[in-house]
Each structure stands twice: as C-alpha cells, then as structure tokens.
Coordinates of C-alpha atoms in Angstrom, one line a residue:
X1 CA 0.0 0.0 0.0
X2 CA 1.2 3.5 -0.8
X3 CA 0.1 5.8 1.9
X4 CA -1.1 9.2 0.4
X5 CA -0.9 10.7 3.9
X6 CA -3.3 11.9 6.5
X7 CA -5.6 14.8 6.0
X8 CA -6.2 17.2 8.8
X9 CA -9.2 19.5 9.0
X10 CA -8.9 23.2 9.6
X11 CA -10.1 26.6 8.6
X12 CA -9.5 28.4 5.4
X13 CA -10.9 26.2 2.6
X14 CA -14.6 26.8 2.6
X15 CA -17.4 26.0 4.9
X16 CA -20.3 23.6 5.7
X17 CA -23.4 23.6 7.7
X18 CA -22.5 24.8 11.2
X19 CA -24.9 22.3 12.8
X20 CA -22.8 19.4 11.5
X21 CA -19.7 20.3 13.6
X22 CA -16.2 20.3 12.4
X23 CA -14.2 22.4 9.9
X24 CA -13.2 21.9 6.3
X25 CA -10.2 19.8 5.3
X26 CA -6.6 20.7 4.7
X27 CA -3.9 18.2 3.7
X28 CA -1.1 17.1 6.0
X29 CA 1.3 14.3 5.3
X30 CA 2.5 11.7 7.7
X31 CA 6.2 10.8 7.4
X32 CA 6.5 7.2 6.2
X33 CA 8.9 4.9 8.1
X34 CA 12.5 4.8 6.8
X35 CA 13.7 1.8 4.9
X36 CA 12.0 -0.6 2.5
X37 CA 8.4 -1.5 3.1
X38 CA 7.7 -5.0 4.4
X39 CA 5.4 -7.4 2.6
X40 CA 1.7 -6.6 3.2
X41 CA 0.1 -8.8 5.8
X42 CA -2.1 -11.5 4.2
X43 CA -1.3 -10.4 0.7
X44 CA -1.3 -14.0 -0.3
X45 CA -4.1 -15.4 1.8
X46 CA -7.3 -14.9 3.6
X47 CA -7.2 -12.4 6.5
X48 CA -7.9 -14.1 9.9
X49 CA -10.8 -11.8 10.9
X50 CA -14.0 -11.1 8.9
X51 CA -15.7 -7.7 8.7
X52 CA -17.4 -6.9 12.0
X53 CA -20.9 -5.4 12.4
X54 CA -21.3 -1.8 13.6
X55 CA -21.8 1.8 12.8
X56 CA -19.0 3.0 10.4
X57 CA -18.1 6.6 9.9
X58 CA -18.2 7.3 6.2
X59 CA -17.4 11.0 6.1
X60 CA -17.3 14.0 8.5
X61 CA -20.5 16.0 8.3
X62 CA -18.8 19.2 7.1
X63 CA -17.6 17.4 4.0
X64 CA -21.2 16.9 2.7
X65 CA -22.9 20.2 2.1
X66 CA -26.5 20.4 1.0
X67 CA -26.7 19.1 -2.6
X68 CA -23.3 17.2 -2.4
X69 CA -22.9 13.6 -3.5
X70 CA -19.8 11.7 -2.4
X71 CA -18.7 8.0 -2.8
X72 CA -16.9 6.0 -0.1
X73 CA -15.6 2.5 0.1
X74 CA -17.0 0.2 2.8
X75 CA -16.2 -3.6 3.0
X76 CA -14.9 -3.7 -0.6
X77 CA -18.0 -2.0 -2.0
X78 CA -19.0 1.6 -2.9
X79 CA -21.6 3.4 -0.9
X80 CA -23.0 6.9 -1.8
X81 CA -23.6 9.6 0.7
X82 CA -25.7 12.7 -0.3
X83 CA -27.3 15.6 1.5
X84 CA -30.7 16.9 0.4
X85 CA -31.3 20.5 -0.1
X86 CA -33.2 20.5 3.2
X87 CA -30.0 19.3 4.9
X88 CA -30.8 15.7 5.5
X89 CA -27.9 13.1 5.0
X90 CA -28.7 9.8 3.3
X91 CA -26.7 6.7 2.5
X92 CA -27.5 4.5 -0.5
X93 CA -26.1 1.6 -2.6
X94 CA -24.5 3.2 -5.6
X95 CA -26.3 1.6 -8.6
X96 CA -29.6 2.7 -10.1
X97 CA -32.2 -0.2 -10.1
X98 CA -33.2 0.8 -13.7
X99 CA -30.0 0.0 -15.7
X100 CA -27.2 0.1 -13.2
X101 CA -25.7 3.6 -13.5
X102 CA -23.5 4.7 -10.5
X103 CA -25.2 7.5 -8.7
X104 CA -21.9 8.6 -7.2
X105 CA -20.6 9.3 -10.7
X106 CA -22.7 12.2 -12.1
X107 CA -25.7 11.8 -9.8
X108 CA -27.1 15.1 -8.5
X109 CA -29.5 16.2 -5.7
X110 CA -32.8 17.8 -6.7
X111 CA -34.7 18.9 -3.6
X112 CA -35.1 15.9 -1.4
X113 CA -34.3 13.3 -4.1
X114 CA -31.2 12.0 -5.8
X115 CA -31.3 11.9 -9.6
X116 CA -29.6 9.2 -11.7
X117 CA -27.2 10.6 -14.3
X118 CA -28.2 8.1 -17.0
X119 CA -32.0 8.4 -17.5
X120 CA -32.8 11.1 -14.9
X121 CA -35.0 9.0 -12.7
X122 CA -35.3 10.6 -9.2
X123 CA -35.3 8.6 -6.0
X124 CA -36.5 9.7 -2.6
X125 CA -35.4 8.9 0.9
X126 CA -37.2 5.6 1.0
X127 CA -35.7 4.5 -2.4
X128 CA -38.9 4.9 -4.3
X129 CA -39.1 6.8 -7.6
X130 CA -40.3 10.3 -7.1
X131 CA -40.0 11.4 -10.8
X132 CA -39.4 9.5 -14.0
X133 CA -37.0 10.6 -16.7
X134 CA -37.9 12.5 -19.8
X135 CA -40.1 10.5 -22.2
X136 CA -41.0 7.9 -19.6
X137 CA -44.5 7.3 -18.3
X138 CA -45.1 7.6 -14.5
X139 CA -44.5 4.2 -12.8
X140 CA -42.2 3.0 -15.6
X141 CA -39.7 2.0 -12.9
X142 CA -41.1 0.3 -9.8
X143 CA -37.9 -1.1 -8.3
X144 CA -36.5 0.8 -5.4
X145 CA -33.0 2.2 -4.9
X146 CA -31.2 0.3 -2.0
X147 CA -31.2 2.6 1.0
X148 CA -28.8 2.0 3.9
X149 CA -29.2 3.0 7.6
X150 CA -27.9 6.5 8.2
X151 CA -27.1 8.1 11.5
X152 CA -25.6 11.6 11.6
X153 CA -24.1 12.2 15.0
X154 CA -20.9 13.4 16.7
X155 CA -19.8 15.4 13.6
X156 CA -20.0 12.5 11.2
X157 CA -22.3 10.5 8.9
X158 CA -22.4 6.8 9.9
X159 CA -24.0 3.8 8.3
X160 CA -24.6 0.3 9.7
X161 CA -22.9 -2.6 8.0
X162 CA -21.6 -6.1 8.6
X163 CA -24.5 -7.7 10.4
X164 CA -26.6 -10.6 9.3
X165 CA -28.5 -9.9 6.0
X166 CA -31.9 -8.2 6.6
X167 CA -31.3 -7.6 10.3
X168 CA -31.7 -4.0 11.6
X169 CA -28.9 -2.2 13.5
X170 CA -28.2 -3.7 16.8
X171 CA -27.9 -0.4 18.6
X172 CA -27.7 3.4 18.1
X173 CA -24.7 5.6 18.7
X174 CA -25.2 8.2 21.4
X175 CA -24.5 11.9 21.2
X176 CA -21.1 12.0 22.8
X177 CA -20.2 15.6 22.3
X178 CA -22.1 18.8 23.3
X179 CA -23.1 20.3 20.0
X180 CA -22.6 23.8 21.5
X181 CA -18.9 23.1 22.2
X182 CA -15.9 23.6 19.9
X183 CA -16.0 21.9 16.5
X184 CA -14.0 18.7 15.8
X185 CA -10.9 18.8 13.7
X186 CA -10.3 15.6 11.7
X187 CA -7.2 13.8 10.4
X188 CA -7.4 10.7 8.2
X189 CA -5.1 8.0 6.9
X190 CA -5.2 4.4 5.6
X191 CA -3.6 1.4 7.4
X192 CA -3.2 -2.2 6.5
X193 CA -5.1 -3.6 9.5
X194 CA -8.6 -4.5 10.9
X195 CA -10.9 -2.5 13.2
X196 CA -10.4 -5.0 16.0
X197 CA -6.7 -4.7 15.9
X198 CA -6.9 -0.9 16.1
X199 CA -9.4 -1.0 19.0
X200 CA -7.3 -3.6 20.9
X201 CA -4.8 -0.8 21.7
X202 CA -7.3 0.3 24.3
X203 CA -6.6 -2.9 26.3
X204 CA -2.9 -3.2 25.5
X205 CA -1.3 -1.3 28.4
X206 CA 2.2 -2.6 27.4
X207 CA 2.2 -0.7 24.2
X208 CA 1.2 2.6 26.0
X209 CA 4.3 2.3 28.1
X210 CA 6.7 1.1 25.4
X211 CA 5.6 2.6 22.1
X212 CA 4.0 5.8 23.4
X213 CA 6.3 6.5 26.3
X214 CA 3.6 6.7 29.0
X215 CA 5.9 4.8 31.5
X216 CA 3.7 6.0 34.4
X217 CA 0.4 4.7 32.9
X218 CA -1.6 2.9 35.6
X219 CA -4.9 1.2 35.0
X220 CA -7.8 2.3 37.3
X221 CA -9.7 -0.9 37.9
X222 CA -10.6 -3.4 35.3
X223 CA -12.6 -2.8 32.0
X224 CA -16.3 -2.2 32.3
X225 CA -18.4 -4.1 29.7
X226 CA -22.1 -3.3 28.9
X227 CA -23.3 -5.1 25.8
X228 CA -21.7 -3.3 22.8
X229 CA -19.8 -0.9 25.1
X230 CA -16.3 -1.4 26.5
X231 CA -14.8 1.1 28.9
X232 CA -11.3 1.3 30.4
X233 CA -9.5 4.1 32.3
X234 CA -5.8 4.7 32.7
X235 CA -4.1 7.4 34.8
X236 CA -1.1 8.9 33.1
X237 CA 0.9 12.1 32.5
X238 CA 0.6 13.9 29.2
X239 CA 2.6 16.9 28.0
X240 CA 0.4 19.6 26.5
X241 CA 2.0 23.0 25.6
X242 CA 1.8 25.6 27.0
X243 CA 0.2 24.0 30.1
X244 CA 3.1 21.6 30.8
X245 CA 2.7 18.1 32.2
X246 CA -0.9 17.1 32.9
X247 CA -1.6 14.2 35.3
X248 CA -5.1 13.0 34.6
X249 CA -7.4 10.0 33.9
X250 CA -7.7 9.0 30.3
X251 CA -10.9 7.1 29.7
X252 CA -11.6 5.0 26.6
X253 CA -15.1 4.3 25.5
X254 CA -15.6 1.8 22.7
X255 CA -18.9 1.5 20.8
X256 CA -18.5 -1.7 19.0
X257 CA -15.3 -2.1 17.0
X258 CA -15.8 1.0 14.8
X259 CA -15.8 4.0 17.2
X260 CA -13.6 5.0 20.1
X261 CA -14.3 8.0 22.3
X262 CA -11.4 9.0 24.5
X263 CA -11.8 11.7 27.2
X264 CA -9.2 13.3 29.4
X265 CA -10.1 15.9 32.1
X266 CA -7.4 17.8 33.9
X267 CA -8.8 19.5 37.0
X268 CA -5.8 21.7 37.5
X269 CA -6.0 23.4 34.0
X270 CA -9.7 23.0 33.5
X271 CA -9.1 21.5 30.1
X272 CA -11.4 18.7 28.7
X273 CA -9.9 16.7 25.8
X274 CA -12.1 14.7 23.4
X275 CA -10.8 12.3 20.7
X276 CA -13.0 10.3 18.4
X277 CA -11.3 7.5 16.4
X278 CA -13.4 5.8 13.7
X279 CA -12.1 2.9 11.7
X280 CA -13.9 1.9 8.5
X281 CA -12.8 -1.3 6.6
X282 CA -12.5 -0.4 3.0
X283 CA -11.2 -3.8 1.9
X284 CA -10.0 -7.0 3.5
X285 CA -7.3 -6.0 6.0
X286 CA -7.4 -2.3 5.0
X287 CA -8.9 0.4 7.1
X288 CA -9.5 4.1 6.7
X289 CA -8.9 5.7 10.1
X290 CA -10.4 9.1 10.9
X291 CA -9.4 10.9 14.0
X292 CA -11.5 13.8 15.3
X293 CA -10.3 15.9 18.2
X294 CA -11.3 19.0 20.2
X295 CA -10.5 20.8 23.4
X296 CA -13.2 22.4 25.6
X297 CA -12.9 24.1 29.0
X298 CA -14.7 23.5 32.3
X299 CA -17.0 26.5 32.6
X300 CA -16.8 26.3 36.4
X301 CA -13.0 26.6 36.5
X302 CA -11.7 29.6 38.3
X303 CA -9.8 30.9 35.3
X304 CA -12.1 30.1 32.4
X305 CA -15.3 31.2 34.2
X306 CA -14.0 34.8 34.1
X307 CA -13.5 34.9 30.4
X308 CA -16.3 35.9 28.0
X309 CA -17.2 33.4 25.2
X310 CA -15.8 35.5 22.4
X311 CA -12.4 35.3 24.1
X312 CA -12.7 31.6 24.9
X313 CA -13.4 30.5 21.3
X314 CA -10.0 31.4 19.8
X315 CA -8.3 29.9 22.8
X316 CA -10.1 26.5 22.5
X317 CA -9.6 26.6 18.8
X318 CA -5.8 27.0 19.1
X319 CA -5.8 24.3 21.8
X320 CA -7.8 22.1 19.5
X321 CA -5.1 22.3 16.9
X322 CA -2.4 21.5 19.4
X323 CA -4.4 18.5 20.5
X324 CA -5.0 17.2 17.0
X325 CA -1.3 17.4 16.1
X326 CA -0.4 15.7 19.4
X327 CA -2.8 12.9 18.7
X328 CA -1.6 12.5 15.1
X329 CA 2.0 12.4 16.4
X330 CA 1.0 9.6 18.8
X331 CA -0.9 7.8 16.0
X332 CA 2.1 8.0 13.7
X333 CA 3.9 5.6 16.1
X334 CA 1.2 3.0 15.7
X335 CA 0.9 3.2 11.9
X336 CA 4.1 1.4 10.9
X337 CA 3.4 -1.3 13.5
X338 CA -0.2 -1.9 12.3
X339 CA 0.9 -1.8 8.7
X340 CA 3.2 -4.8 9.1
X341 CA 1.9 -6.8 12.0
X342 CA 0.0 -10.1 11.9
X343 CA -3.0 -11.1 14.1
X344 CA -1.9 -13.7 16.7
X345 CA -4.6 -16.0 17.9
X346 CA -4.7 -17.2 20.6
X347 CA -2.6 -14.3 22.0
X348 CA 0.6 -15.2 23.9
X349 CA -0.2 -12.9 26.8
X350 CA 2.1 -12.2 29.7
X351 CA 1.7 -10.3 33.0
X352 CA 1.6 -6.6 32.4
X353 CA -0.1 -6.8 28.9
X354 CA -3.5 -5.6 30.2
X355 CA -7.0 -7.0 29.6
X356 CA -6.4 -8.1 26.0
X357 CA -8.1 -11.4 26.5
X358 CA -11.1 -9.8 28.0
X359 CA -11.3 -7.4 25.1
X360 CA -11.1 -10.2 22.5
X361 CA -13.9 -12.2 24.3
X362 CA -16.0 -9.0 24.2
X363 CA -15.2 -8.5 20.5
X364 CA -16.6 -11.8 19.4
X365 CA -20.2 -10.6 19.5
X366 CA -19.7 -8.3 16.5
X367 CA -19.2 -11.2 14.0
X368 CA -22.1 -13.2 12.6
X369 CA -19.9 -16.3 12.9
X370 CA -17.5 -15.4 15.7
X371 CA -13.9 -16.3 15.0
X372 CA -12.2 -18.9 17.2
X373 CA -9.9 -17.2 19.7
X374 CA -8.4 -19.0 22.6
X375 CA -7.2 -15.8 24.3
X376 CA -7.6 -15.5 28.0
X377 CA -7.1 -12.5 30.3
X378 CA -3.6 -11.7 31.3
X379 CA -2.5 -13.2 34.6

C-alpha cells in the first residue's frame, strides 16, 4: 500500500453547515517509516478476521454540504452519501435499479431526491421513484433504490454494516459531544489492518508504556463491559503545551469495533480533551482511520469562568489544533506497526499486557460467525 498521507481539518478552505460540527479539510502528510516497506500482511491469503458489524463513519458531516454527492468504500464495495437541499444526510447503494448507473458518478441532488445521471429517474429517501426521466410514463420503474441505515451524530455520517442480512442495526450511537462546544478537527489516513486490531490498543497497556512512552500509565480498575460498550480508564501524565505536564485520567469508550471516544479531564488546568477514532474497513485487512479531536474548558474553572465566550473561542480553537497534532504524532507511532503486524490468535499474553483477553472475548459478539480465539485475560 502506498500511503497518500493523513488529511487534517482546519479553517480556510470553505465551509459547511455549522450544525454538523467540524471544519473543512486541509492536507497534512504523515512521514513514512524509513527503509524498505515490508510485505503486506495477508497479501497471499485470507485475513484471519472477517468484517465486524457496527456503525461506520463514512465522512465528516462538514464534507457533505446540501446538494453534495460523495462516494466512499466500505467492505470492498462503494456506498454513496448525499445531503438533500433541506439538509438531511442519506446513504444508499450506488447503482440505479433501472439500468445500473452509478449515482456517485454524475448523480445530483434535486430537492429531497437524488437523480440518476443516466436516464434522470429521481429517488426519494425511501428509495422509491419520485419522478421518471424525460419521455417515460409515470410508474415506468417500480424497483427501489437500495437505502442503507444512516445516523448523523458526533460530527459525522455513519452507516450500519456487517450484520446478518436483513437484520436492523443492533444499537444506536449516542450523542457523545455537546453540539454547542468547539468543533471537531479531523485527520485521516489508511492502514493495513482491521478495526479489531486498532481497538485492541485500548486494552494493550504494554504498548502505551513502550511505544508511546507513558511509562507511568496505571490502570484504574478493570474494564467495564455493557453489551456493545467497553470502557477502560488509565491514569497517566501527558505533556500539553503551554500547560506543561498534565496528570489526569484517560478514559476510553468503545462503541463496537468501529468507534472509540477517549476523554481526558485535567482538574488543574480545567481542560477537557475529546478524541474520536473511527475505523472503516474499505477492503480485507485495509482500514481508513479518521481521528477527530477538540479541546473544551470547564466552565466552572476559576480561570475560564472569568473569560467571555468571544475570548474563549479562539483559545479553545488553538488548543484544539495542538491536541490534533499531538494525537496525530502519537498515532504515527502506531501506523508502521499496524501496517506490518499479523494477528496472533490465541494471544501469547504475559503479566503486564493488560486485559487483551477480556477485550477479545467481548469483540466476538460483533461477528455473525464469531472467529475462534483462545485468548484469556492476562494473569
């Protein structure tokens, strides 16, 4: 795989609906590892993990303005995202049921419908024809366009995929961020891996100490599991200019294997850090990773409570950029490891690894046919 680099969102290249959160995209390139690239994992064989079921982030909301039509890859297929003139996001299968034209290649939005570029049949939100093309009698096409579940939340447009055919989504994503707070800034890249491998870092305490240098990271209790939710908390010290070293609890919340919400609250500085990490499988053992970050302030803090909102906004905006670049720097340490590693099952766990076995047992529920995995919690 040739990595084109990560893209980082920021001001200065246009705008989108304010309600969707976030800011437009700029390009920013990750530095590739030195030396020759290793052979791609599973290039000659079947990957050991199938696609999981879950809500997958297709695109940040601000990338899809009213009237926009975009195509994204999901599980080795195209899906099309569009926003109606009224502002509603929708997700569909790409091909027109008439003669198979790709609606992501020349399709356009007309009011609340999407129009096929080939014969100009228009389809509404339920997939039914709302208008026939020129020269066709009403009702000429009765087949419906395939519509996928769509959930716009937390600054992104998500769709459900990977479950048993015909079954509805197993859960809904909650609103994790206060919409009145600062917008998210996004970075994106591709990695040769699987959503489960990326999420497993939450349970892998050893890699936090070794790869990321959090030598003082201490788990606070064991993981908390509630159905599709997995939560783990680690106490650590993080350097954040210009506030210096912050000692705080970092809590990871997983919603299935496709969305991570990490929060860090520092009582001394009054800063509240949010990180969303969304992994979308675009092909077998290939994932697009989107990272969204922001920094808010505790309104009751003795310093921030004295400042008026017009003064707070540029401060949290600048802090948000620092947080994004810090997270991207941390992520760049994981990328070359993910790109070349293989999935080991059962895991050869040792004391100090963290609850990797517990995580893997929890992860089995997201596969229609759960993969065999003899992993057990670390002693």
